[in-house]
Coordinates of C-alpha atoms in Angstrom, one line a residue:
M1 CA 23.5 59.8 2.7
D2 CA 20.0 58.2 2.6
R3 CA 18.1 56.6 5.4
G4 CA 19.1 53.1 4.4
D5 CA 22.9 53.9 4.5
F6 CA 22.4 55.6 7.9
L7 CA 20.7 52.5 9.4
V8 CA 23.3 50.2 7.9
S9 CA 26.1 52.2 9.5
L10 CA 24.1 52.3 12.8
T11 CA 23.7 48.5 12.8
A12 CA 27.1 47.5 11.6
G13 CA 28.8 49.9 14.0
G14 CA 26.8 48.7 17.0
L15 CA 27.3 44.9 16.3
A16 CA 31.0 45.4 15.7
G17 CA 31.3 47.5 18.9
V18 CA 29.6 44.8 21.1
C19 CA 31.8 42.0 19.7
V20 CA 35.2 43.8 20.1
D21 CA 34.4 45.2 23.6
L22 CA 33.3 41.8 25.0
I23 CA 36.2 39.9 23.4
L24 CA 38.9 42.3 24.7
F25 CA 37.4 43.1 28.1
P26 CA 40.1 41.2 30.1
L27 CA 42.9 43.2 28.5
D28 CA 41.0 46.4 29.2
T29 CA 40.7 45.4 32.9
V30 CA 44.4 44.7 33.1
K31 CA 45.2 48.1 31.5
T32 CA 42.8 50.0 33.9
R33 CA 44.4 48.3 37.0
L34 CA 47.9 49.1 35.8
Q35 CA 46.8 52.8 35.5
S36 CA 45.0 52.9 38.8
P37 CA 46.5 55.2 41.5
Q38 CA 46.2 52.3 44.1
G39 CA 48.4 50.0 42.0
F40 CA 47.8 46.8 40.0
K41 CA 47.6 44.4 42.9
K42 CA 45.5 46.5 45.2
A43 CA 43.1 47.2 42.3
G44 CA 42.5 43.5 42.0
G45 CA 45.4 42.1 40.0
F46 CA 44.2 39.2 37.8
H47 CA 41.2 38.5 40.1
G48 CA 37.7 39.2 38.8
I49 CA 38.9 40.0 35.3
Y50 CA 35.4 40.4 34.0
A51 CA 34.3 42.9 36.8
G52 CA 32.3 45.7 35.1
V53 CA 31.4 43.7 32.0
P54 CA 27.6 44.4 32.4
S55 CA 28.2 48.1 31.9
T56 CA 30.2 47.4 28.8
A57 CA 27.6 45.0 27.4
V58 CA 24.9 47.6 27.8
G59 CA 26.8 50.6 26.5
S60 CA 28.8 49.1 23.6
F61 CA 26.0 48.9 20.9
P62 CA 24.6 52.4 21.3
N63 CA 28.1 53.9 21.7
A64 CA 29.6 52.3 18.5
A65 CA 26.4 52.8 16.6
A66 CA 26.3 56.5 17.5
F67 CA 30.0 56.9 16.4
F68 CA 29.7 55.3 13.0
A69 CA 26.3 56.8 12.1
T70 CA 27.8 60.2 12.8
Y71 CA 31.1 59.4 11.2
E72 CA 29.6 58.2 7.9
F73 CA 26.9 60.9 7.8
T74 CA 29.5 63.7 8.3
K75 CA 31.9 62.1 5.9
A76 CA 29.2 61.8 3.2
T77 CA 28.1 65.4 3.8
L78 CA 31.6 66.9 3.7
R79 CA 32.7 64.9 0.6
K80 CA 30.0 66.4 -1.7
D81 CA 32.0 69.4 -2.7
A82 CA 35.4 68.7 -1.2
P83 CA 38.4 68.0 -3.5
P84 CA 40.2 64.6 -3.1
Y85 CA 43.3 66.1 -1.4
L86 CA 41.1 67.2 1.5
S87 CA 40.0 63.6 2.3
P88 CA 42.2 63.3 5.4
L89 CA 40.8 66.5 6.8
T90 CA 37.3 65.2 6.1
H91 CA 38.0 62.0 7.9
M92 CA 39.5 63.9 10.9
L93 CA 36.4 66.2 11.2
A94 CA 34.0 63.3 10.8
A95 CA 35.8 61.1 13.4
S96 CA 36.0 64.1 15.8
L97 CA 32.3 64.8 15.6
G98 CA 31.6 61.1 15.9
E99 CA 33.6 60.9 19.1
I100 CA 31.9 63.9 20.7
V101 CA 28.5 62.3 20.1
A102 CA 29.5 58.8 21.1
C103 CA 31.1 60.0 24.4
L104 CA 27.7 61.1 25.6
I105 CA 26.9 57.4 25.8
R106 CA 30.4 56.0 26.4
V107 CA 31.4 58.0 29.4
P108 CA 28.7 56.9 31.9
S109 CA 29.4 53.3 30.8
E110 CA 33.1 53.8 31.2
V111 CA 32.9 55.4 34.6
V112 CA 30.9 52.5 36.0
K113 CA 33.0 49.9 34.2
Q114 CA 36.4 51.3 35.5
R115 CA 35.2 51.6 39.1
A116 CA 34.0 48.0 38.9
Q117 CA 37.3 46.9 37.4
V118 CA 39.2 48.2 40.4
S119 CA 36.6 47.1 43.0
P120 CA 35.9 43.5 41.8
S121 CA 34.0 42.7 45.0
S122 CA 31.3 45.2 44.2
S123 CA 28.5 44.6 41.7
T124 CA 28.1 46.9 38.7
L125 CA 24.6 47.8 39.8
R126 CA 25.9 48.8 43.3
I127 CA 28.6 51.0 41.8
L128 CA 26.1 52.7 39.5
S129 CA 23.7 53.3 42.5
N130 CA 26.5 54.6 44.7
T131 CA 27.8 57.0 42.0
V132 CA 24.4 58.5 41.3
C133 CA 23.6 58.8 45.1
E134 CA 26.9 60.4 46.0
E135 CA 27.6 62.5 42.9
G136 CA 24.3 62.8 41.1
I137 CA 23.9 62.2 37.3
L138 CA 26.9 64.4 36.6
G139 CA 29.0 61.9 38.5
L140 CA 28.4 59.5 35.6
Y141 CA 30.0 62.2 33.3
R142 CA 33.1 62.7 35.4
G143 CA 36.0 62.5 32.9
Y144 CA 33.8 63.5 29.9
K145 CA 36.3 66.3 28.9
S146 CA 39.3 64.0 29.5
T147 CA 37.7 61.2 27.5
V148 CA 36.9 63.5 24.6
L149 CA 40.4 65.0 24.7
R150 CA 41.7 61.4 24.5
E151 CA 39.4 60.2 21.8
I152 CA 39.6 63.1 19.4
P153 CA 43.5 62.9 19.1
F154 CA 43.1 59.1 18.9
S155 CA 40.6 59.3 16.1
L156 CA 42.5 62.1 14.3
V157 CA 45.4 59.6 14.0
Q158 CA 43.5 56.3 13.6
F159 CA 40.8 57.1 11.0
P160 CA 42.7 59.1 8.4
L161 CA 45.5 56.5 8.7
W162 CA 43.0 53.6 8.3
E163 CA 41.4 55.3 5.3
S164 CA 44.8 56.2 3.7
L165 CA 46.1 52.6 4.2
K166 CA 43.0 51.2 2.6
D167 CA 43.3 53.6 -0.4
L168 CA 47.0 52.8 -0.8
W169 CA 46.4 49.0 -0.7
S170 CA 43.5 49.3 -3.1
W171 CA 45.7 51.3 -5.5
K172 CA 48.5 48.8 -5.2
Q173 CA 46.3 45.8 -6.0
G174 CA 44.0 47.5 -8.5
H175 CA 40.7 46.9 -6.7
V176 CA 39.0 47.8 -3.4
V177 CA 40.4 46.1 -0.3
D178 CA 38.6 43.1 1.1
S179 CA 37.2 43.1 4.6
W180 CA 40.3 41.2 6.0
Q181 CA 42.6 43.8 4.4
S182 CA 40.5 46.6 6.0
A183 CA 41.0 44.8 9.3
V184 CA 44.7 44.7 8.9
C185 CA 44.8 48.4 8.2
G186 CA 42.6 49.0 11.2
A187 CA 45.0 47.0 13.4
F188 CA 48.0 49.1 12.4
A189 CA 46.2 52.4 12.6
G190 CA 44.7 51.5 16.0
G191 CA 48.0 50.4 17.5
F192 CA 49.9 53.4 16.4
A193 CA 47.1 55.8 17.7
A194 CA 47.0 53.9 21.0
A195 CA 50.7 54.3 21.6
V196 CA 50.8 58.1 21.1
T197 CA 47.7 58.8 23.1
T198 CA 48.5 56.6 26.2
P199 CA 49.2 59.6 28.5
L200 CA 45.8 61.0 27.8
D201 CA 44.3 57.6 28.6
V202 CA 46.2 57.5 31.9
A203 CA 44.8 61.0 32.8
K204 CA 41.3 59.9 31.9
T205 CA 41.6 56.8 34.1
R206 CA 43.0 58.8 37.1
I207 CA 40.1 61.4 36.8
M208 CA 37.4 58.7 36.7
L209 CA 38.9 56.8 39.6
A210 CA 39.8 59.8 41.8
K211 CA 38.0 60.2 45.2
T212 CA 35.1 62.6 45.1
G213 CA 36.1 66.1 46.0
S214 CA 39.8 65.6 45.3
R215 CA 41.8 67.8 43.0
T216 CA 42.1 65.1 40.3
A217 CA 38.3 64.5 40.4
S218 CA 37.8 68.1 39.2
G219 CA 38.6 66.8 35.7
N220 CA 41.6 69.0 34.9
V221 CA 43.6 66.9 32.3
L222 CA 46.8 69.0 32.5
S223 CA 46.7 68.8 36.3
A224 CA 46.2 65.0 36.2
L225 CA 49.1 64.6 33.8
H226 CA 51.4 66.8 35.9
Q227 CA 50.6 64.8 39.0
V228 CA 51.4 61.5 37.3
W229 CA 54.6 63.0 35.8
R230 CA 55.7 64.4 39.2
T231 CA 55.1 61.1 41.1
Q232 CA 55.9 58.5 38.5
G233 CA 57.7 60.1 35.6
I234 CA 57.5 59.0 32.0
S235 CA 56.7 55.4 33.0
G236 CA 53.6 56.6 34.8
L237 CA 52.4 58.5 31.8
F238 CA 52.8 55.3 29.7
A239 CA 51.4 52.9 32.3
G240 CA 49.5 50.1 30.6
V241 CA 50.8 51.0 27.2
V242 CA 51.5 47.4 26.2
P243 CA 48.1 46.0 27.0
R244 CA 46.6 49.2 25.5
I245 CA 48.4 48.7 22.2
S246 CA 47.7 45.0 22.2
A247 CA 44.0 45.5 22.9
I248 CA 43.5 48.3 20.5
S249 CA 45.5 46.7 17.7
L250 CA 43.5 43.5 18.0
G251 CA 40.4 45.7 18.6
G252 CA 41.1 47.7 15.4
F253 CA 41.4 44.4 13.5
I254 CA 38.1 43.0 14.8
F255 CA 36.1 46.2 15.1
L256 CA 37.0 47.8 11.7
G257 CA 37.1 44.5 9.9
M258 CA 33.7 43.4 11.2
Y259 CA 32.2 46.9 10.6
D260 CA 33.4 46.7 7.0
K261 CA 32.2 43.2 6.5
I262 CA 28.7 43.7 8.1
R263 CA 28.3 47.0 6.2
R264 CA 29.0 45.2 2.9
L265 CA 26.6 42.4 3.7
L266 CA 23.8 44.8 4.6
L267 CA 24.2 47.2 1.7

């Protein structure tokens, strides 16, 4: 992968990430409040649906750019000597590494965003300041492990499925898929991955929103899942699954479709 391809992936990923995150922000807010331990209404209901959007606006470009630059670089590197039947494994490894790198940027943005979403009366800057003052810089990385543990299984499903669906569609029609077809594949892959990883998303949300010093705030994913299961059962583990699937299906359509289109325009 040469420098030009790397910069194209960086730019296309960043622009696609900003667009999809801002467009789907209201659905993400609803999902977060449904998963909040204080309940949907107390977390703000439908009031202040754009609370926390500055954090997303700042973090989206570098987050998505870091993911796709890492994903494409790793994929290109691993593909050099790998036989075709190992392509799904290549996509899995590339996506996993991409998520680990991207989460270094995503998690601080996500912590501030989610706290703002359940406290719509507080400004994003105040929440950022309070988090750093009370918990230090590490407070911005609360939930890093749970986020990575959510994102890696998600990407292990989404990206090999997206790539496989594109290859199948290309084979069926005799030529490489268009950008809109890539977007459709992205919507299906994203929705399916979102559904099966919802419990991990619930655990991540509970950890990020937990009171400082509480057991949940320690970041133990299994403990958070067990607590949700014990108090709310299966419905608690899949809280927010409908807006999550809706947002990520639509997000997959916009994000992966735009990434594909911008990448083709820039190459």
